PDB file of C-alpha atoms and ligand atoms in Angstrom:
ATOM      1  CA  MET A  16     121.634 173.419  55.409  1.00  0.00           C
ATOM      2  CA  THR A  17     118.569 172.473  53.334  1.00  0.00           C
ATOM      3  CA  ILE A  18     117.824 168.977  52.084  1.00  0.00           C
ATOM      4  CA  VAL A  19     115.047 168.139  49.618  1.00  0.00           C
ATOM      5  CA  ILE A  20     113.589 164.675  50.130  1.00  0.00           C
ATOM      6  CA  GLY A  21     111.824 163.039  47.184  1.00  0.00           C
ATOM      7  CA  PHE A  22     108.900 160.809  48.116  1.00  0.00           C
ATOM      8  CA  PRO A  23     107.367 158.081  45.899  1.00  0.00           C
ATOM      9  CA  ASP A  24     105.909 159.302  42.567  1.00  0.00           C
ATOM     10  CA  SER A  25     107.304 162.810  43.171  1.00  0.00           C
ATOM     11  CA  LYS A  26     111.022 162.156  42.911  1.00  0.00           C
ATOM     12  CA  SER A  27     111.565 163.704  39.527  1.00  0.00           C
ATOM     13  CA  LEU A  28     109.865 166.978  40.561  1.00  0.00           C
ATOM     14  CA  ALA A  29     111.774 166.905  43.873  1.00  0.00           C
ATOM     15  CA  ARG A  30     115.107 166.575  42.054  1.00  0.00           C
ATOM     16  CA  LYS A  31     114.236 169.522  39.825  1.00  0.00           C
ATOM     17  CA  ILE A  32     113.334 171.651  42.847  1.00  0.00           C
ATOM     18  CA  ALA A  33     116.559 170.688  44.651  1.00  0.00           C
ATOM     19  CA  LYS A  34     118.595 171.674  41.592  1.00  0.00           C
ATOM     20  CA  ARG A  35     116.841 175.005  41.257  1.00  0.00           C
ATOM     21  CA  ILE A  36     117.340 175.972  44.906  1.00  0.00           C
ATOM     22  CA  LYS A  37     120.848 174.435  44.985  1.00  0.00           C
ATOM     23  CA  ALA A  38     119.962 172.140  47.886  1.00  0.00           C
ATOM     24  CA  LYS A  39     121.116 168.613  48.630  1.00  0.00           C
ATOM     25  CA  TYR A  40     118.750 165.855  47.438  1.00  0.00           C
ATOM     26  CA  SER A  41     117.974 162.618  49.247  1.00  0.00           C
ATOM     27  CA  GLU A  42     115.353 159.891  49.400  1.00  0.00           C
ATOM     28  CA  LEU A  43     114.026 157.717  52.197  1.00  0.00           C
ATOM     29  CA  GLU A  44     114.497 154.048  52.600  1.00  0.00           C
ATOM     30  CA  LEU A  45     110.875 152.977  52.440  1.00  0.00           C
ATOM     31  CA  LYS A  46     109.689 149.407  52.396  1.00  0.00           C
ATOM     32  CA  LYS A  47     107.027 147.080  53.698  1.00  0.00           C
ATOM     33  CA  PHE A  48     107.300 144.572  56.510  1.00  0.00           C
ATOM     34  CA  PRO A  49     105.799 141.165  55.612  1.00  0.00           C
ATOM     35  CA  ASP A  50     102.548 142.162  57.367  1.00  0.00           C
ATOM     36  CA  ASN A  51     102.312 145.305  55.211  1.00  0.00           C
ATOM     37  CA  GLU A  52     103.384 147.741  57.898  1.00  0.00           C
ATOM     38  CA  THR A  53     105.632 150.581  56.740  1.00  0.00           C
ATOM     39  CA  TYR A  54     109.391 150.688  57.339  1.00  0.00           C
ATOM     40  CA  LEU A  55     110.926 154.134  56.937  1.00  0.00           C
ATOM     41  CA  ARG A  56     114.468 155.427  57.434  1.00  0.00           C
ATOM     42  CA  PHE A  57     116.311 158.643  56.603  1.00  0.00           C
ATOM     43  CA  LYS A  58     119.532 157.888  54.736  1.00  0.00           C
ATOM     44  CA  ILE A  59     121.148 161.165  55.798  1.00  0.00           C
ATOM     45  CA  ASP A  60     121.729 162.887  59.113  1.00  0.00           C
ATOM     46  CA  VAL A  61     118.839 165.338  59.509  1.00  0.00           C
ATOM     47  CA  LYS A  62     119.915 166.879  62.832  1.00  0.00           C
ATOM     48  CA  GLY A  63     119.825 170.680  62.647  1.00  0.00           C
ATOM     49  CA  LYS A  64     118.776 170.624  58.967  1.00  0.00           C
ATOM     50  CA  ASP A  65     115.889 172.255  57.129  1.00  0.00           C
ATOM     51  CA  LEU A  66     114.028 169.491  55.315  1.00  0.00           C
ATOM     52  CA  ILE A  67     111.719 169.900  52.340  1.00  0.00           C
ATOM     53  CA  PHE A  68     109.522 166.874  51.673  1.00  0.00           C
ATOM     54  CA  VAL A  69     108.116 166.713  48.130  1.00  0.00           C
ATOM     55  CA  GLN A  70     105.053 164.484  47.872  1.00  0.00           C
ATOM     56  CA  SER A  71     102.011 164.902  45.669  1.00  0.00           C
ATOM     57  CA  LEU A  72      99.003 163.243  47.230  1.00  0.00           C
ATOM     58  CA  ASN A  73      97.500 161.287  44.345  1.00  0.00           C
ATOM     59  CA  ASN A  74      96.624 157.779  45.620  1.00  0.00           C
ATOM     60  CA  PRO A  75      96.875 159.447  49.003  1.00  0.00           C
ATOM     61  CA  ASN A  76      96.321 157.021  51.849  1.00  0.00           C
ATOM     62  CA  GLU A  77      99.688 155.323  52.092  1.00  0.00           C
ATOM     63  CA  LYS A  78     101.454 158.563  51.214  1.00  0.00           C
ATOM     64  CA  ILE A  79      99.791 160.341  54.136  1.00  0.00           C
ATOM     65  CA  ILE A  80     100.989 157.656  56.550  1.00  0.00           C
ATOM     66  CA  ASN A  81     104.521 157.960  55.113  1.00  0.00           C
ATOM     67  CA  LEU A  82     104.427 161.726  55.613  1.00  0.00           C
ATOM     68  CA  ILE A  83     103.257 161.453  59.207  1.00  0.00           C
ATOM     69  CA  PHE A  84     105.945 158.874  60.022  1.00  0.00           C
ATOM     70  CA  ALA A  85     108.674 160.846  58.233  1.00  0.00           C
ATOM     71  CA  ASN A  86     107.690 164.136  59.875  1.00  0.00           C
ATOM     72  CA  GLU A  87     107.645 162.655  63.380  1.00  0.00           C
ATOM     73  CA  THR A  88     110.924 160.818  62.758  1.00  0.00           C
ATOM     74  CA  ALA A  89     112.642 163.931  61.412  1.00  0.00           C
ATOM     75  CA  ARG A  90     111.601 165.901  64.470  1.00  0.00           C
ATOM     76  CA  SER A  91     112.717 163.224  66.894  1.00  0.00           C
ATOM     77  CA  LEU A  92     116.082 163.136  65.094  1.00  0.00           C
ATOM     78  CA  GLY A  93     116.453 166.893  65.621  1.00  0.00           C
ATOM     79  CA  ALA A  94     115.552 168.393  62.210  1.00  0.00           C
ATOM     80  CA  LYS A  95     115.291 172.172  62.514  1.00  0.00           C
ATOM     81  CA  LYS A  96     112.346 172.681  60.192  1.00  0.00           C
ATOM     82  CA  VAL A  97     110.170 170.424  58.050  1.00  0.00           C
ATOM     83  CA  ILE A  98     108.372 171.886  55.043  1.00  0.00           C
ATOM     84  CA  LEU A  99     105.937 169.873  52.943  1.00  0.00           C
ATOM     85  CA  VAL A 100     105.596 170.591  49.240  1.00  0.00           C
ATOM     86  CA  ALA A 101     102.431 168.756  48.177  1.00  0.00           C
ATOM     87  CA  PRO A 102     101.808 170.055  44.652  1.00  0.00           C
ATOM     88  CA  TYR A 103      98.561 168.053  44.483  1.00  0.00           C
ATOM     89  CA  LEU A 104      96.529 167.985  47.688  1.00  0.00           C
ATOM     90  CA  ALA A 105      94.113 165.123  48.184  1.00  0.00           C
ATOM     91  CA  TYR A 106      90.672 165.003  49.800  1.00  0.00           C
ATOM     92  CA  MET A 107      89.877 168.619  48.956  1.00  0.00           C
ATOM     93  CA  ARG A 108      86.648 167.776  47.148  1.00  0.00           C
ATOM     94  CA  GLN A 109      85.037 166.131  50.181  1.00  0.00           C
ATOM     95  CA  ASP A 110      84.594 169.512  51.844  1.00  0.00           C
ATOM     96  CA  LYS A 111      81.112 169.099  53.313  1.00  0.00           C
ATOM     97  CA  ARG A 112      78.755 166.440  54.582  1.00  0.00           C
ATOM     98  CA  PHE A 113      76.790 165.648  51.436  1.00  0.00           C
ATOM     99  CA  LYS A 114      74.930 162.886  53.320  1.00  0.00           C
ATOM    100  CA  PRO A 115      74.360 162.610  57.079  1.00  0.00           C
ATOM    101  CA  GLY A 116      77.186 160.831  58.859  1.00  0.00           C
ATOM    102  CA  GLU A 117      79.830 161.493  56.211  1.00  0.00           C
ATOM    103  CA  CYS A 118      83.441 162.335  57.025  1.00  0.00           C
ATOM    104  CA  ILE A 119      84.527 165.837  55.955  1.00  0.00           C
ATOM    105  CA  SER A 120      87.894 164.563  54.804  1.00  0.00           C
ATOM    106  CA  SER A 121      89.414 167.916  53.831  1.00  0.00           C
ATOM    107  CA  ASN A 122      89.097 169.193  57.421  1.00  0.00           C
ATOM    108  CA  ILE A 123      90.879 166.195  58.887  1.00  0.00           C
ATOM    109  CA  LEU A 124      94.044 166.884  56.893  1.00  0.00           C
ATOM    110  CA  ARG A 125      94.755 169.805  59.259  1.00  0.00           C
ATOM    111  CA  LYS A 126      95.294 167.352  62.100  1.00  0.00           C
ATOM    112  CA  LEU A 127      97.348 164.915  60.065  1.00  0.00           C
ATOM    113  CA  LEU A 128      99.668 167.269  58.192  1.00  0.00           C
ATOM    114  CA  ARG A 129     101.473 169.275  60.879  1.00  0.00           C
ATOM    115  CA  PHE A 130     104.386 170.917  59.123  1.00  0.00           C
ATOM    116  CA  ASP A 131     106.222 174.197  59.598  1.00  0.00           C
ATOM    117  CA  LYS A 132     104.918 175.167  56.180  1.00  0.00           C
ATOM    118  CA  ILE A 133     102.899 173.466  53.447  1.00  0.00           C
ATOM    119  CA  ILE A 134     103.126 174.582  49.837  1.00  0.00           C
ATOM    120  CA  THR A 135     100.602 173.399  47.288  1.00  0.00           C
ATOM    121  CA  ILE A 136      99.442 174.309  43.796  1.00  0.00           C
ATOM    122  CA  ASP A 137      95.875 175.189  42.824  1.00  0.00           C
ATOM    123  CA  PRO A 138      94.087 173.203  45.530  1.00  0.00           C
ATOM    124  CA  HIS A 139      90.433 172.491  44.862  1.00  0.00           C
ATOM    125  CA  LEU A 140      88.892 175.210  47.017  1.00  0.00           C
ATOM    126  CA  HIS A 141      85.173 175.206  46.557  1.00  0.00           C
ATOM    127  CA  ARG A 142      83.180 175.677  49.703  1.00  0.00           C
ATOM    128  CA  HIS A 143      86.268 176.547  51.779  1.00  0.00           C
ATOM    129  CA  LYS A 144      86.946 180.235  51.207  1.00  0.00           C
ATOM    130  CA  SER A 145      90.676 179.932  51.735  1.00  0.00           C
ATOM    131  CA  LEU A 146      93.315 177.269  52.213  1.00  0.00           C
ATOM    132  CA  SER A 147      93.897 178.469  55.773  1.00  0.00           C
ATOM    133  CA  HIS A 148      90.453 177.031  56.623  1.00  0.00           C
ATOM    134  CA  VAL A 149      91.780 173.601  55.708  1.00  0.00           C
ATOM    135  CA  LEU A 150      95.470 173.573  56.678  1.00  0.00           C
ATOM    136  CA  ASN A 151      97.771 175.403  59.079  1.00  0.00           C
ATOM    137  CA  ASN A 152     100.766 177.325  57.705  1.00  0.00           C
ATOM    138  CA  ALA A 153      99.743 176.613  54.135  1.00  0.00           C
ATOM    139  CA  LEU A 154     100.496 178.571  51.030  1.00  0.00           C
ATOM    140  CA  MET A 155      98.906 178.034  47.645  1.00  0.00           C
ATOM    141  CA  LEU A 156     100.604 178.799  44.375  1.00  0.00           C
ATOM    142  CA  SER A 157      98.919 179.036  41.014  1.00  0.00           C
ATOM    143  CA  SER A 158      99.961 177.491  37.729  1.00  0.00           C
ATOM    144  CA  ASN A 159      97.643 179.782  35.728  1.00  0.00           C
ATOM    145  CA  LYS A 160     100.472 181.836  34.268  1.00  0.00           C
ATOM    146  CA  LEU A 161     102.433 178.708  33.260  1.00  0.00           C
ATOM    147  CA  ILE A 162      99.350 177.236  31.583  1.00  0.00           C
ATOM    148  CA  ALA A 163      98.680 180.523  29.791  1.00  0.00           C
ATOM    149  CA  ASP A 164     102.292 180.628  28.568  1.00  0.00           C
ATOM    150  CA  TYR A 165     101.920 177.079  27.257  1.00  0.00           C
ATOM    151  CA  ILE A 166      98.761 178.008  25.355  1.00  0.00           C
ATOM    152  CA  LYS A 167     100.359 181.130  23.887  1.00  0.00           C
ATOM    153  CA  LYS A 168     103.392 179.176  22.732  1.00  0.00           C
ATOM    154  CA  ASN A 169     101.784 175.967  21.491  1.00  0.00           C
ATOM    155  CA  LEU A 170      98.120 176.394  20.629  1.00  0.00           C
ATOM    156  CA  LYS A 171      96.490 178.693  18.143  1.00  0.00           C
ATOM    157  CA  SER A 172      94.287 181.538  19.355  1.00  0.00           C
ATOM    158  CA  SER A 173      91.787 179.609  21.352  1.00  0.00           C
ATOM    159  CA  LEU A 174      88.625 180.169  23.265  1.00  0.00           C
ATOM    160  CA  ILE A 175      88.819 179.024  26.895  1.00  0.00           C
ATOM    161  CA  ILE A 176      86.039 176.842  28.295  1.00  0.00           C
ATOM    162  CA  GLY A 177      85.544 176.115  32.005  1.00  0.00           C
ATOM    163  CA  PRO A 178      83.276 173.091  32.575  1.00  0.00           C
ATOM    164  CA  ASP A 179      81.669 174.325  35.797  1.00  0.00           C
ATOM    165  CA  THR A 180      81.340 177.341  38.065  1.00  0.00           C
ATOM    166  CA  GLU A 181      84.336 176.292  40.199  1.00  0.00           C
ATOM    167  CA  SER A 182      86.595 176.331  37.154  1.00  0.00           C
ATOM    168  CA  TYR A 183      86.224 180.109  36.674  1.00  0.00           C
ATOM    169  CA  GLN A 184      89.241 180.653  38.995  1.00  0.00           C
ATOM    170  CA  TRP A 185      91.449 178.970  36.411  1.00  0.00           C
ATOM    171  CA  ALA A 186      89.611 179.538  33.148  1.00  0.00           C
ATOM    172  CA  GLU A 187      88.985 183.263  33.527  1.00  0.00           C
ATOM    173  CA  GLU A 188      92.474 184.158  34.653  1.00  0.00           C
ATOM    174  CA  ILE A 189      94.107 182.055  31.963  1.00  0.00           C
ATOM    175  CA  ALA A 190      91.829 183.637  29.346  1.00  0.00           C
ATOM    176  CA  LYS A 191      92.984 187.082  30.505  1.00  0.00           C
ATOM    177  CA  HIS A 192      96.643 186.092  30.155  1.00  0.00           C
ATOM    178  CA  VAL A 193      96.151 184.726  26.642  1.00  0.00           C
ATOM    179  CA  LYS A 194      93.958 187.674  25.679  1.00  0.00           C
ATOM    180  CA  SER A 195      90.995 185.459  24.859  1.00  0.00           C
ATOM    181  CA  HIS A 196      87.782 185.066  26.770  1.00  0.00           C
ATOM    182  CA  ALA A 197      86.338 182.312  28.913  1.00  0.00           C
ATOM    183  CA  ILE A 198      82.977 180.641  28.709  1.00  0.00           C
ATOM    184  CA  ILE A 199      81.955 178.957  31.947  1.00  0.00           C
ATOM    185  CA  LEU A 200      79.498 176.070  31.582  1.00  0.00           C
ATOM    186  CA  LYS A 201      77.114 174.530  34.080  1.00  0.00           C
ATOM    187  CA  LYS A 202      77.740 171.131  35.618  1.00  0.00           C
ATOM    188  CA  VAL A 203      75.434 168.934  37.634  1.00  0.00           C
ATOM    189  CA  ARG A 204      77.124 166.000  39.314  1.00  0.00           C
ATOM    190  CA  PHE A 205      74.903 163.021  40.149  1.00  0.00           C
ATOM    191  CA  THR A 206      77.645 160.593  41.191  1.00  0.00           C
ATOM    192  CA  SER A 207      81.424 160.528  40.841  1.00  0.00           C
ATOM    193  CA  LYS A 208      80.998 159.005  37.376  1.00  0.00           C
ATOM    194  CA  ASN A 209      77.831 160.692  36.227  1.00  0.00           C
ATOM    195  CA  VAL A 210      77.861 164.381  35.390  1.00  0.00           C
ATOM    196  CA  LYS A 211      75.798 166.522  33.026  1.00  0.00           C
ATOM    197  CA  ILE A 212      77.174 169.642  31.371  1.00  0.00           C
ATOM    198  CA  LYS A 213      75.028 172.373  29.897  1.00  0.00           C
ATOM    199  CA  VAL A 214      76.038 174.907  27.253  1.00  0.00           C
ATOM    200  CA  LYS A 215      73.814 177.916  26.627  1.00  0.00           C
ATOM    201  CA  ASN A 216      72.237 177.612  23.185  1.00  0.00           C
ATOM    202  CA  ASN A 217      73.236 181.063  21.999  1.00  0.00           C
ATOM    203  CA  ILE A 218      76.958 180.297  22.260  1.00  0.00           C
ATOM    204  CA  SER A 219      78.719 179.980  18.948  1.00  0.00           C
ATOM    205  CA  LEU A 220      81.781 177.731  18.864  1.00  0.00           C
ATOM    206  CA  SER A 221      81.532 177.010  15.194  1.00  0.00           C
ATOM    207  CA  ASP A 222      85.018 176.599  13.670  1.00  0.00           C
ATOM    208  CA  ARG A 223      86.698 177.832  16.848  1.00  0.00           C
ATOM    209  CA  ASP A 224      89.640 176.118  18.511  1.00  0.00           C
ATOM    210  CA  VAL A 225      88.778 175.624  22.157  1.00  0.00           C
ATOM    211  CA  VAL A 226      90.788 174.770  25.258  1.00  0.00           C
ATOM    212  CA  VAL A 227      88.805 173.176  28.072  1.00  0.00           C
ATOM    213  CA  ILE A 228      90.466 174.016  31.383  1.00  0.00           C
ATOM    214  CA  ASP A 229      89.879 172.404  34.752  1.00  0.00           C
ATOM    215  CA  ASP A 230      91.888 171.839  37.911  1.00  0.00           C
ATOM    216  CA  ILE A 231      91.666 168.036  37.890  1.00  0.00           C
ATOM    217  CA  ILE A 232      91.154 165.287  35.333  1.00  0.00           C
ATOM    218  CA  SER A 233      90.232 162.317  37.465  1.00  0.00           C
ATOM    219  CA  THR A 234      87.849 159.840  35.805  1.00  0.00           C
ATOM    220  CA  GLY A 235      87.572 162.367  33.003  1.00  0.00           C
ATOM    221  CA  HIS A 236      83.782 162.457  33.073  1.00  0.00           C
ATOM    222  CA  THR A 237      83.699 166.243  33.501  1.00  0.00           C
ATOM    223  CA  MET A 238      85.985 166.720  30.512  1.00  0.00           C
ATOM    224  CA  LEU A 239      84.239 164.003  28.452  1.00  0.00           C
ATOM    225  CA  GLU A 240      80.795 165.533  28.906  1.00  0.00           C
ATOM    226  CA  THR A 241      82.186 169.002  28.199  1.00  0.00           C
ATOM    227  CA  VAL A 242      83.902 167.816  25.031  1.00  0.00           C
ATOM    228  CA  LYS A 243      80.681 166.148  23.849  1.00  0.00           C
ATOM    229  CA  GLN A 244      78.796 169.426  24.269  1.00  0.00           C
ATOM    230  CA  VAL A 245      81.530 171.518  22.678  1.00  0.00           C
ATOM    231  CA  LYS A 246      81.545 169.135  19.709  1.00  0.00           C
ATOM    232  CA  LYS A 247      77.777 169.500  19.320  1.00  0.00           C
ATOM    233  CA  HIS A 248      78.424 173.231  18.974  1.00  0.00           C
ATOM    234  CA  GLU A 249      80.813 172.470  16.109  1.00  0.00           C
ATOM    235  CA  ALA A 250      84.123 173.516  17.668  1.00  0.00           C
ATOM    236  CA  ARG A 251      87.110 172.725  15.418  1.00  0.00           C
ATOM    237  CA  ASN A 252      90.138 171.599  17.459  1.00  0.00           C
ATOM    238  CA  ILE A 253      89.550 170.710  21.101  1.00  0.00           C
ATOM    239  CA  TYR A 254      92.362 170.679  23.677  1.00  0.00           C
ATOM    240  CA  CYS A 255      92.007 169.694  27.333  1.00  0.00           C
ATOM    241  CA  ILE A 256      94.290 171.193  29.959  1.00  0.00           C
ATOM    242  CA  ALA A 257      94.277 170.461  33.678  1.00  0.00           C
ATOM    243  CA  VAL A 258      96.557 171.369  36.539  1.00  0.00           C
ATOM    244  CA  HIS A 259      96.473 167.894  38.089  1.00  0.00           C
ATOM    245  CA  GLY A 260      96.237 164.829  35.846  1.00  0.00           C
ATOM    246  CA  LEU A 261      95.041 161.874  37.894  1.00  0.00           C
ATOM    247  CA  ASP A 262      94.007 159.958  34.755  1.00  0.00           C
ATOM    248  CA  ILE A 263      91.802 157.394  36.507  1.00  0.00           C
ATOM    249  CA  GLU A 264      90.248 154.548  34.477  1.00  0.00           C
ATOM    250  CA  ASN A 265      91.949 155.536  31.215  1.00  0.00           C
ATOM    251  CA  ALA A 266      90.432 159.001  31.181  1.00  0.00           C
ATOM    252  CA  TYR A 267      92.993 160.280  28.664  1.00  0.00           C
ATOM    253  CA  ASP A 268      92.333 157.416  26.225  1.00  0.00           C
ATOM    254  CA  LYS A 269      88.596 158.068  26.396  1.00  0.00           C
ATOM    255  CA  LEU A 270      89.169 161.767  25.671  1.00  0.00           C
ATOM    256  CA  LYS A 271      91.432 160.923  22.753  1.00  0.00           C
ATOM    257  CA  LYS A 272      88.803 158.540  21.364  1.00  0.00           C
ATOM    258  CA  LEU A 273      86.309 161.366  21.456  1.00  0.00           C
ATOM    259  CA  GLY A 274      88.572 163.389  19.199  1.00  0.00           C
ATOM    260  CA  VAL A 275      90.448 165.622  21.669  1.00  0.00           C
ATOM    261  CA  LYS A 276      93.546 166.848  19.862  1.00  0.00           C
ATOM    262  CA  LYS A 277      95.829 167.053  22.886  1.00  0.00           C
ATOM    263  CA  ILE A 278      95.597 166.557  26.666  1.00  0.00           C
ATOM    264  CA  ILE A 279      98.094 168.543  28.690  1.00  0.00           C
ATOM    265  CA  THR A 280      98.683 168.818  32.435  1.00  0.00           C
ATOM    266  CA  THR A 281     101.312 170.230  34.739  1.00  0.00           C
ATOM    267  CA  ASN A 282     103.795 167.915  36.426  1.00  0.00           C
ATOM    268  CA  THR A 283     102.276 168.210  39.918  1.00  0.00           C
ATOM    269  CA  ILE A 284     101.554 164.552  39.150  1.00  0.00           C
ATOM    270  CA  ALA A 285     104.090 162.927  36.851  1.00  0.00           C
ATOM    271  CA  GLY A 286     102.700 161.341  33.714  1.00  0.00           C
ATOM    272  CA  LYS A 287     103.026 161.162  29.962  1.00  0.00           C
ATOM    273  CA  ASN A 288     100.985 164.325  29.467  1.00  0.00           C
ATOM    274  CA  SER A 289     102.561 166.425  32.238  1.00  0.00           C
ATOM    275  CA  LEU A 290     104.267 168.884  29.935  1.00  0.00           C
ATOM    276  CA  ILE A 291     104.048 172.045  32.046  1.00  0.00           C
ATOM    277  CA  ASP A 292     106.787 172.197  34.655  1.00  0.00           C
ATOM    278  CA  VAL A 293     105.856 173.746  38.030  1.00  0.00           C
ATOM    279  CA  SER A 294     109.291 173.322  39.669  1.00  0.00           C
ATOM    280  CA  ASN A 295     110.171 176.941  38.987  1.00  0.00           C
ATOM    281  CA  ILE A 296     107.238 178.489  40.879  1.00  0.00           C
ATOM    282  CA  ILE A 297     107.857 176.162  43.824  1.00  0.00           C
ATOM    283  CA  ALA A 298     111.593 176.897  43.855  1.00  0.00           C
ATOM    284  CA  ASN A 299     110.975 180.655  43.713  1.00  0.00           C
ATOM    285  CA  GLU A 300     108.794 180.356  46.789  1.00  0.00           C
ATOM    286  CA  LEU A 301     111.333 178.214  48.655  1.00  0.00           C
ATOM    287  CA  LYS A 302     114.192 180.550  47.849  1.00  0.00           C
TER     288      LYS A 302
HETATM  289  C1  R5P B 421      85.423 169.170  40.551  1.00  0.00           C
HETATM  290  O1  R5P B 421      84.513 169.958  40.510  1.00  0.00           O
HETATM  291  C2  R5P B 421      86.711 169.394  39.832  1.00  0.00           C
HETATM  292  O2  R5P B 421      86.893 170.728  39.516  1.00  0.00           O
HETATM  293  C3  R5P B 421      86.851 168.541  38.575  1.00  0.00           C
HETATM  294  O3  R5P B 421      85.916 168.985  37.624  1.00  0.00           O
HETATM  295  C4  R5P B 421      86.614 167.092  38.881  1.00  0.00           C
HETATM  296  O4  R5P B 421      87.323 166.715  40.016  1.00  0.00           O
HETATM  297  C5  R5P B 421      87.011 166.214  37.735  1.00  0.00           C
HETATM  298  O5  R5P B 421      86.708 164.898  38.057  1.00  0.00           O
HETATM  299  P1  R5P B 421      86.345 163.857  36.934  1.00  0.00           P
HETATM  300  O6  R5P B 421      87.487 163.872  35.950  1.00  0.00           O
HETATM  301  O7  R5P B 421      86.223 162.546  37.644  1.00  0.00           O
HETATM  302  O8  R5P B 421      85.049 164.280  36.324  1.00  0.00           O
END
């Protein structure tokens, strides 16, 4: 028997997945002791069961502790298998020592997340060539096709813009699906809130509708700088699409203020703009 367990912030996606794979759905009893330690309890008997934990790792620290506790508890209670579905994986951008003495956070996840299988969506793989360098038993799914379908259905024929070289893995494939083409810009990041984007001068965006595509909107600075440049090149309607919408420090409001027509993300992280549902691709994999 399979039971899907919805963790904080990911319950709605977990319920959808459970429905699609016709599995039982449950949640944990999770609370804090007065000294802030975590209390965790399974509300169902997990002995002999296959468990699927659904937990996106935005605001990750407490969620990682919950996952470790829940995984160990499930095993000690005799669960047969524990699978983690983490549609958004945290710490993937700290994938090298940028300064001496720094922690390479992405590599440490391997030791912390010991599951029979881990399923994620479009992890930020930059310097790591594959997800297997970061995690054991991990499988990555892509939302490119879902994003392309959304563009085809809802936005007019648009040019796809990727803000930096890493974004080609999303922008180029999505452009192929929507039968458009992708322009990949150059980004230099000085700090987490200071980036510069360069557009080649000979690019003509005049009167074009453009969709800027990236994997993550965090503070929004990458998107904001890109939108500023695209506007300078006289694009008409500008849309921003990301797989994972973290929306830190009112990023979406700042983009709206700059004149972005619509901001759309998938529901790997639930939010008001998470209009593209990934439950189907996850369920297909779990089936
Ligand atoms: C990094 O290269 C990623 O692909 C995103 O461009 C980045 O994480 C977005 O972060 P922010 O919204 O803070 O600029």
